[in-house]
């Protein structure tokens, strides 16, 4: 990830004081860093969030908010080389919050109208056949299993990186991954047999 | 015998990548630039603010703050508007396997504090939904996202309003188990053992012909660990505590719970036997001699079908 090292040096090379004219330098460095990180990670992070929240529009908002938040905190980032890890972590956390928010809206509407809410507007665009099946099966897994599988099999992070991103032990990552993989396989196999 | 399927584990990476291969993210760089432009670098804390503003149980937000601290990275929502109050620890009942079949295990999770018992009960019930779910990877839940809409306490009963989609859960093969998850979780949050009624738009829902649901003791796990929570880190002292199922105490004349701290290679680093105090058990052990690392805490009790366990992953620093 050469790009991140470059980003880091750009910030570390700036004045340590984030105030006055030096503040401009830091802000410009943050602007540059965010743009470079955007080019390198935007698509992948949006897709990661789609795996977690199953809604492209919501995923784009989640990731956009993560970039804005990173920019706001840039001068306080202890190690700019870890900006991609920070973004990943923020996207996972904000995806969780987005799901909770959606639950609130659904509940509110269900109570108002006493009907269940239709699927997200982006859903038909997202996938067909097999893709839709995989995304739907992921949504049936407990959140932690879904997060571990997305980080393990989509981002291909190591156990240690997943543990750090989610703030859980490596043992828990291992357990969530094996339980989640088994559950996902079972759900997909059930779907296959229904198709036959 | 298990037949290999086209979805075996080696395919999962391909499946997940393919599942989002046709997602073409729209370009938002312009919006990001606009939102980070000086001097008014205002950010929209939409989700966190909206969720917290609605007084919702966001254990995820609480966890996020702790998580960020752990990583030495800036906090996720450290602004005053995004800072949750001191959380309550609420009990939620999840399903796990035992030699006797699936049983309910109690797990404590943090939710933002609330002075209203009904709000607290709703927050606890929402932990049962699959989008929250258990911390322990050995547990699972029957309830779908958005299942629980409201909780009200009458003179005679606790009424839980469920969404229309949740009625399918109560029409399925695991209806009793699912209903007990809700009964035990709501009663625990309210500290009240009044019977529970599950209600949909069409009216009260029956489980095995009953609309007034009480506790089913035989569905409780033979042994359940309360502390430590999953993934907890400890230094030189380990406090283990939990409960046993009332049926085990009666059937097995159970007097104690055995526990072990197992290393990755299966070797036992520490163990103990804790006498029961009613249905509860608790012990604090000196583990200063246990090397740092990741361990599996196992609590064991005998049952008519063989030993039943509950486990937690614990990190010794």
XYZ file of C-alpha atoms in Angstrom:
513
model
C 0.000 0.000 0.000
C 2.563 2.589 -1.170
C -0.105 5.194 -1.443
C -0.701 5.173 2.300
C 2.936 5.619 3.141
C 2.952 8.633 0.821
C -0.135 9.979 2.521
C 1.435 9.469 5.912
C 4.633 11.274 5.000
C 2.664 14.187 3.610
C 1.030 14.689 6.998
C 4.031 13.916 9.141
C 6.024 16.394 7.082
C 3.639 19.197 7.962
C 3.952 21.457 10.981
C 2.857 19.679 14.139
C 0.677 22.650 15.141
C -2.744 22.387 13.509
C -3.487 26.070 14.067
C -3.123 29.273 12.070
C -1.263 29.001 8.790
C 0.153 25.647 9.842
C -3.450 24.542 10.151
C -3.915 25.307 6.476
C -1.008 23.040 5.685
C -2.512 20.235 7.740
C -5.930 20.754 6.148
C -4.438 20.697 2.685
C -2.575 17.527 3.594
C -5.845 16.057 4.857
C -7.606 17.042 1.616
C -4.892 15.371 -0.415
C -4.833 12.292 1.789
C -8.607 11.892 1.657
C -8.600 12.152 -2.122
C -5.900 9.522 -2.434
C -7.683 7.238 0.015
C -10.915 7.815 -1.892
C -9.339 6.689 -5.156
C -7.823 3.628 -3.524
C -10.696 2.484 -1.288
C -14.053 4.067 -2.157
C -15.439 1.269 -4.349
C -14.254 -1.519 -2.079
C -15.606 0.106 1.094
C -19.005 0.775 -0.495
C -19.208 -2.881 -1.520
C -18.163 -3.958 1.972
C -20.963 -1.847 3.422
C -23.452 -3.296 0.887
C -22.579 -6.754 2.246
C -23.396 -5.487 5.731
C -26.488 -3.309 5.140
C -27.782 -4.700 1.820
C -28.596 -1.255 0.420
C -26.334 0.615 -1.974
C -27.635 4.097 -1.223
C -27.225 3.592 2.489
C -23.781 2.045 1.956
C -22.630 5.104 -0.003
C -23.822 7.411 2.788
C -22.072 5.293 5.400
C -18.768 5.377 3.535
C -19.073 9.058 2.674
C -19.608 9.829 6.364
C -16.550 7.718 7.202
C -14.360 9.755 4.838
C -15.696 13.043 6.214
C -15.082 11.865 9.764
C -11.528 10.804 8.906
C -10.872 14.227 7.405
C -12.185 15.925 10.536
C -9.892 13.864 12.732
C -6.879 13.851 10.431
C -4.689 16.107 12.563
C -5.334 13.864 15.572
C -4.646 10.591 13.808
C -1.748 8.995 15.672
C -0.493 7.002 12.732
C -1.654 8.135 9.279
C -0.475 4.831 7.800
C -3.390 3.296 9.639
C -5.958 5.493 7.915
C -7.273 2.554 5.834
C -7.779 0.545 9.051
C -9.573 3.541 10.571
C -11.840 3.801 7.521
C -12.652 0.077 7.637
C -13.467 0.263 11.306
C -15.643 3.342 10.873
C -17.498 1.794 7.939
C -18.272 -1.339 9.972
C -19.421 0.713 12.974
C -21.519 3.079 10.883
C -23.040 0.166 8.983
C -24.183 -1.208 12.347
C -25.692 2.141 13.268
C -27.382 2.336 9.866
C -28.995 -1.045 10.473
C -30.240 0.071 13.860
C -31.581 3.270 12.322
C -33.386 1.250 9.673
C -34.876 -0.920 12.407
C -36.224 2.214 14.104
C -37.796 3.491 10.895
C -39.342 0.102 10.141
C -40.756 -0.176 13.613
C -42.129 3.338 13.455
C -43.807 2.733 10.100
C -45.054 -0.663 11.168
C -46.696 0.921 14.198
C -48.127 3.750 12.154
C -49.431 1.642 9.324
C -49.421 -1.817 10.858
C -47.796 -3.147 7.722
C -44.307 -4.323 6.996
C -42.092 -2.020 5.005
C -41.167 -2.825 1.420
C -37.552 -3.740 0.598
C -35.043 -0.935 0.033
C -35.413 0.873 -3.260
C -31.903 -0.097 -4.332
C -32.500 -3.766 -3.775
C -33.670 -4.723 -7.274
C -30.601 -3.046 -8.736
C -28.266 -4.876 -6.447
C -28.402 -8.368 -7.667
C -30.026 -11.086 -9.599
C -30.414 -14.793 -8.864
C -27.330 -16.107 -7.137
C -26.143 -12.679 -6.045
C -29.457 -11.844 -4.462
C -29.471 -15.226 -2.749
C -26.031 -14.673 -1.224
C -26.901 -11.161 -0.035
C -30.214 -12.352 1.418
C -28.498 -15.257 3.178
C -25.928 -12.877 4.675
C -28.745 -10.773 6.116
C -30.043 -13.829 7.952
C -26.786 -14.285 9.875
C -26.198 -12.659 13.261
C -24.482 -9.324 12.714
C -21.131 -10.383 14.138
C -20.923 -13.453 11.918
C -21.832 -11.313 8.896
C -19.121 -8.772 9.746
C -16.454 -11.425 10.239
C -17.340 -13.178 6.962
C -17.326 -9.901 5.008
C -13.955 -8.882 6.437
C -12.481 -12.374 6.042
C -13.770 -13.390 2.623
C -14.417 -10.080 0.884
C -11.594 -7.884 2.208
C -9.395 -10.937 2.870
C -8.186 -9.560 6.197
C -6.195 -11.751 8.568
C -7.662 -12.976 11.862
C -5.581 -10.406 13.718
C -6.785 -7.559 11.481
C -10.416 -8.624 11.883
C -9.980 -8.891 15.650
C -8.581 -5.355 15.702
C -11.308 -3.970 13.432
C -14.131 -5.461 15.487
C -12.479 -5.169 18.912
C -12.845 -8.868 19.694
C -10.344 -11.620 20.415
C -8.772 -13.729 17.678
C -10.442 -16.769 19.184
C -13.837 -15.090 18.816
C -13.018 -14.205 15.186
C -12.167 -17.844 14.519
C -15.415 -19.042 16.110
C -17.605 -16.439 14.381
C -15.944 -17.258 11.040
C -16.444 -21.008 11.307
C -20.022 -20.720 12.642
C -20.870 -18.065 10.085
C -19.389 -19.991 7.173
C -21.293 -23.118 8.219
C -24.547 -21.184 8.610
C -24.107 -19.420 5.280
C -23.344 -22.703 3.519
C -26.438 -24.253 5.099
C -28.657 -21.361 4.015
C -27.306 -21.474 0.473
C -27.630 -25.261 0.285
C -31.241 -24.984 1.505
C -31.877 -22.459 -1.220
C -30.270 -24.760 -3.815
C -32.464 -27.665 -2.776
C -35.567 -25.442 -2.966
C -34.565 -24.552 -6.511
C -34.338 -28.187 -7.598
C -22.950 -37.913 4.923
C -22.484 -34.319 3.930
C -22.348 -33.872 0.194
C -19.931 -31.235 -1.003
C -21.906 -28.298 -2.325
C -20.934 -25.548 -4.710
C -20.970 -23.295 -1.679
C -18.135 -24.926 0.228
C -15.858 -22.754 2.261
C -13.251 -22.228 -0.449
C -15.967 -20.630 -2.550
C -17.054 -18.088 0.031
C -14.575 -15.455 -1.099
C -15.714 -15.840 -4.671
C -19.383 -15.795 -3.655
C -19.068 -12.625 -1.582
C -17.016 -10.818 -4.198
C -19.489 -11.878 -6.870
C -22.468 -10.834 -4.739
C -21.359 -7.206 -4.948
C -19.585 -7.347 -8.312
C -22.419 -5.503 -10.026
C -22.567 -2.775 -7.389
C -21.173 0.307 -9.109
C -20.623 2.918 -6.404
C -21.683 6.381 -7.480
C -19.065 9.111 -7.245
C -19.377 11.092 -4.001
C -15.967 12.784 -3.961
C -17.578 16.134 -4.749
C -19.887 15.839 -1.749
C -17.023 14.805 0.491
C -14.983 17.811 -0.667
C -17.940 20.092 -0.039
C -18.490 18.726 3.444
C -14.810 18.998 4.397
C -14.244 22.444 2.896
C -12.841 25.027 5.300
C -13.918 26.831 7.390
C -17.329 25.217 7.802
C -16.196 21.643 8.008
C -19.528 20.525 9.342
C -20.233 16.867 9.338
C -23.477 15.065 9.354
C -23.580 12.687 12.290
C -26.807 11.449 10.860
C -26.966 7.869 11.880
C -25.526 8.174 15.332
C -27.486 11.315 16.129
C -30.718 9.952 14.719
C -30.382 6.661 16.485
C -29.448 8.143 19.816
C -32.046 10.859 19.424
C -34.673 8.197 19.067
C -33.580 6.745 22.387
C -32.731 3.464 20.794
C -30.642 0.703 22.287
C -27.405 1.062 20.400
C -25.027 -1.355 21.962
C -23.136 -1.019 18.712
C -22.375 2.643 19.415
C -21.243 1.876 22.942
C -19.051 -0.876 21.584
C -17.696 1.384 18.896
C -16.450 3.914 21.435
C -14.768 1.232 23.518
C -13.371 -0.334 20.405
C -11.863 2.904 19.151
C -10.223 3.426 22.534
C -8.771 -0.045 22.388
C -7.213 0.620 19.006
C -5.639 3.907 19.982
C -7.518 5.463 17.095
C -9.776 8.491 17.338
C -13.223 7.751 18.705
C -16.109 7.050 16.414
C -18.632 9.349 18.036
C -16.872 11.335 20.684
C -18.816 14.520 20.031
C -21.157 15.453 22.864
C -24.184 14.825 20.647
C -22.949 11.377 19.860
C -21.858 10.304 23.330
C -24.170 7.757 24.868
C -24.911 7.797 28.577
C -23.578 5.152 30.898
C -25.012 1.923 29.567
C -27.190 -0.629 31.331
C -26.209 -4.279 31.166
C -29.302 -6.213 30.149
C -29.823 -9.959 29.941
C -30.833 -11.439 26.609
C -31.605 -15.124 26.086
C -30.124 -16.851 23.070
C -30.273 -20.408 21.758
C -27.325 -22.782 22.061
C -26.851 -26.520 21.687
C -26.607 -28.897 24.646
C -26.665 -32.706 24.922
C -30.347 -32.326 25.825
C -31.094 -30.375 22.623
C -31.257 -26.620 22.026
C -31.568 -24.619 25.233
C -31.596 -20.934 26.198
C -28.437 -19.249 27.448
C -28.328 -15.866 29.125
C -25.914 -13.239 27.836
C -25.469 -9.706 29.125
C -25.054 -6.851 26.663
C -24.738 -3.094 27.100
C -27.521 -0.754 25.992
C -27.940 2.980 26.678
C -29.510 3.547 30.049
C -33.215 4.285 30.335
C -35.419 5.166 33.286
C -38.421 3.530 31.662
C -38.807 -0.193 32.266
C -40.785 -0.588 29.068
C -38.062 1.109 27.016
C -35.437 -1.028 28.720
C -37.420 -4.181 27.936
C -37.777 -3.148 24.289
C -34.022 -2.462 24.110
C -33.345 -5.919 25.564
C -35.752 -7.570 23.104
C -34.043 -5.844 20.208
C -30.840 -7.610 21.214
C -32.632 -10.808 20.177
C -33.062 -9.618 16.594
C -30.615 -11.043 14.101
C -29.155 -7.616 13.296
C -27.950 -7.409 16.889
C -27.651 -11.017 18.028
C -25.375 -12.756 20.498
C -21.758 -11.910 21.237
C -20.992 -15.565 21.825
C -20.398 -17.348 18.518
C -21.924 -20.540 19.950
C -25.328 -18.902 20.336
C -27.995 -18.019 17.806
C -31.375 -16.332 17.733
C -34.777 -17.022 16.189
C -35.924 -13.425 15.763
C -35.677 -11.485 12.496
C -34.695 -7.854 12.076
C -37.428 -5.444 13.186
C -39.410 -8.106 15.084
C -40.194 -6.105 18.208
C -42.226 -2.890 18.016
C -43.252 -2.018 21.580
C -43.612 -3.234 25.153
C -46.419 -2.317 27.524
C -46.987 -3.486 31.062
C -50.601 -3.885 32.201
C -51.884 -4.884 35.596
C -52.060 -8.515 34.577
C -49.464 -9.044 31.920
C -46.492 -7.846 29.872
C -47.587 -7.136 26.299
C -45.000 -7.325 23.524
C -46.063 -5.920 20.178
C -44.362 -7.723 17.298
C -44.202 -6.835 13.610
C -46.153 -8.817 11.039
C -42.956 -10.449 9.770
C -42.228 -11.740 13.271
C -45.472 -13.704 13.319
C -43.815 -16.183 10.940
C -41.277 -16.942 13.671
C -44.114 -17.911 16.004
C -45.706 -20.084 13.340
C -42.475 -22.021 12.741
C -41.056 -25.171 14.321
C -39.059 -23.224 16.914
C -42.011 -21.152 18.108
C -41.816 -22.223 21.758
C -38.117 -21.605 21.927
C -38.478 -18.201 20.242
C -41.364 -17.236 22.514
C -39.301 -18.191 25.563
C -36.428 -16.030 24.351
C -38.835 -13.085 24.388
C -40.566 -14.042 27.658
C -37.358 -14.477 29.652
C -35.652 -11.412 28.144
C -38.617 -9.090 28.762
C -39.191 -10.380 32.281
C -35.495 -10.003 33.130
C -35.364 -6.409 31.861
C -38.505 -5.484 33.803
C -37.614 -7.521 36.897
C -41.165 -8.805 36.720
C -42.483 -12.329 36.188
C -45.984 -11.435 35.046
C -47.121 -13.572 32.078
C -46.242 -12.331 28.626
C -48.573 -11.841 25.686
C -47.158 -11.495 22.158
C -49.405 -9.361 19.987
C -49.491 -8.686 16.246
C -51.772 -6.317 14.339
C -54.432 -9.020 14.115
C -54.401 -9.635 17.865
C -52.707 -11.891 20.428
C -50.574 -14.710 19.054
C -50.932 -18.223 20.393
C -47.972 -20.498 21.051
C -49.008 -24.116 21.539
C -52.559 -22.830 21.974
C -51.638 -20.386 24.741
C -51.690 -16.607 24.509
C -50.511 -15.991 28.098
C -46.947 -17.252 28.291
C -45.006 -18.064 31.433
C -41.454 -19.241 31.996
C -40.572 -22.714 30.817
C -37.809 -23.803 33.144
C -36.947 -26.912 31.188
C -35.836 -24.795 28.212
C -33.070 -23.113 30.218
C -29.489 -24.254 29.590
C -28.083 -26.712 32.145
C -25.211 -24.272 32.803
C -24.715 -20.684 31.708
C -21.733 -18.343 32.216
C -22.641 -14.773 33.198
C -19.092 -13.488 33.700
C -16.744 -13.047 31.987
C -18.424 -11.814 28.809
C -17.231 -13.108 25.452
C -13.771 -11.803 24.523
C -13.077 -10.311 27.973
C -9.464 -9.558 28.987
C -8.200 -10.300 32.485
C -4.945 -9.868 34.396
C -4.044 -12.025 37.373
C -7.528 -12.632 38.767
C -10.400 -14.294 36.977
C -13.922 -14.058 38.339
C -16.249 -16.686 36.926
C -19.938 -16.651 37.721
C -23.095 -18.008 36.229
C -26.264 -19.994 36.752
C -27.489 -23.547 36.372
C -30.830 -24.784 35.087
C -33.346 -25.625 37.831
C -34.099 -28.949 36.175
C -30.447 -30.032 36.512
C -30.390 -29.203 40.194
C -33.471 -31.368 40.749
C -32.636 -34.254 38.447
C -28.917 -34.530 39.033
C -28.830 -33.474 42.695
C -26.310 -30.969 41.400
C -24.102 -29.439 44.082
C -21.289 -27.780 42.140
C -20.154 -26.504 38.751
C -16.730 -27.444 37.375
C -14.803 -25.002 35.228
C -11.571 -25.061 33.251
C -9.411 -22.549 31.448
C -8.167 -24.299 28.309
C -5.279 -23.152 26.126
C -5.415 -23.367 22.325
C -3.690 -26.765 22.414
C -6.412 -28.114 24.715
C -4.238 -28.207 27.839
C -5.875 -27.055 31.083
C -4.181 -23.948 32.468
C -6.442 -23.547 35.501
C -9.558 -25.209 36.860
C -11.943 -25.173 39.788
C -15.149 -26.513 41.254
C -17.687 -24.020 42.587
C -20.430 -25.003 45.051
C -23.909 -23.824 44.082
C -25.687 -21.091 45.958
C -29.240 -21.814 44.878
C -29.056 -21.662 41.098
C -26.001 -19.371 41.072
C -22.287 -20.080 41.222
C -19.301 -17.753 41.540
C -15.573 -17.976 42.166
C -12.559 -15.702 41.845
C -9.385 -17.543 40.945
C -5.762 -16.421 41.098
C -4.423 -16.896 37.567
C -1.165 -14.933 37.969
C 0.752 -18.062 36.949
C -1.227 -18.500 33.729
C 0.797 -17.270 30.715
C -0.669 -14.471 28.586
C -2.745 -15.611 25.649
C -6.169 -16.593 24.447
C -8.065 -19.251 26.409
C -11.405 -20.995 26.380
C -13.293 -20.890 29.677
C -15.492 -23.980 29.967
C -18.157 -24.530 32.654
C -19.487 -28.093 32.908
C -22.417 -29.841 34.613
C -23.665 -33.405 34.157
C -27.003 -34.142 32.487
C -28.861 -37.350 31.697
C -27.506 -37.120 28.138
C -23.881 -36.361 29.043
C -21.920 -33.315 30.213
C -23.344 -29.926 29.215
C -21.078 -26.904 28.830
C -21.059 -23.188 28.289
C -17.907 -21.485 27.009
C -16.328 -18.044 26.735
C -13.226 -16.837 24.947
C -10.972 -15.066 27.462
C -7.701 -13.212 26.935
C -5.150 -13.324 29.741
C -2.858 -10.284 29.582
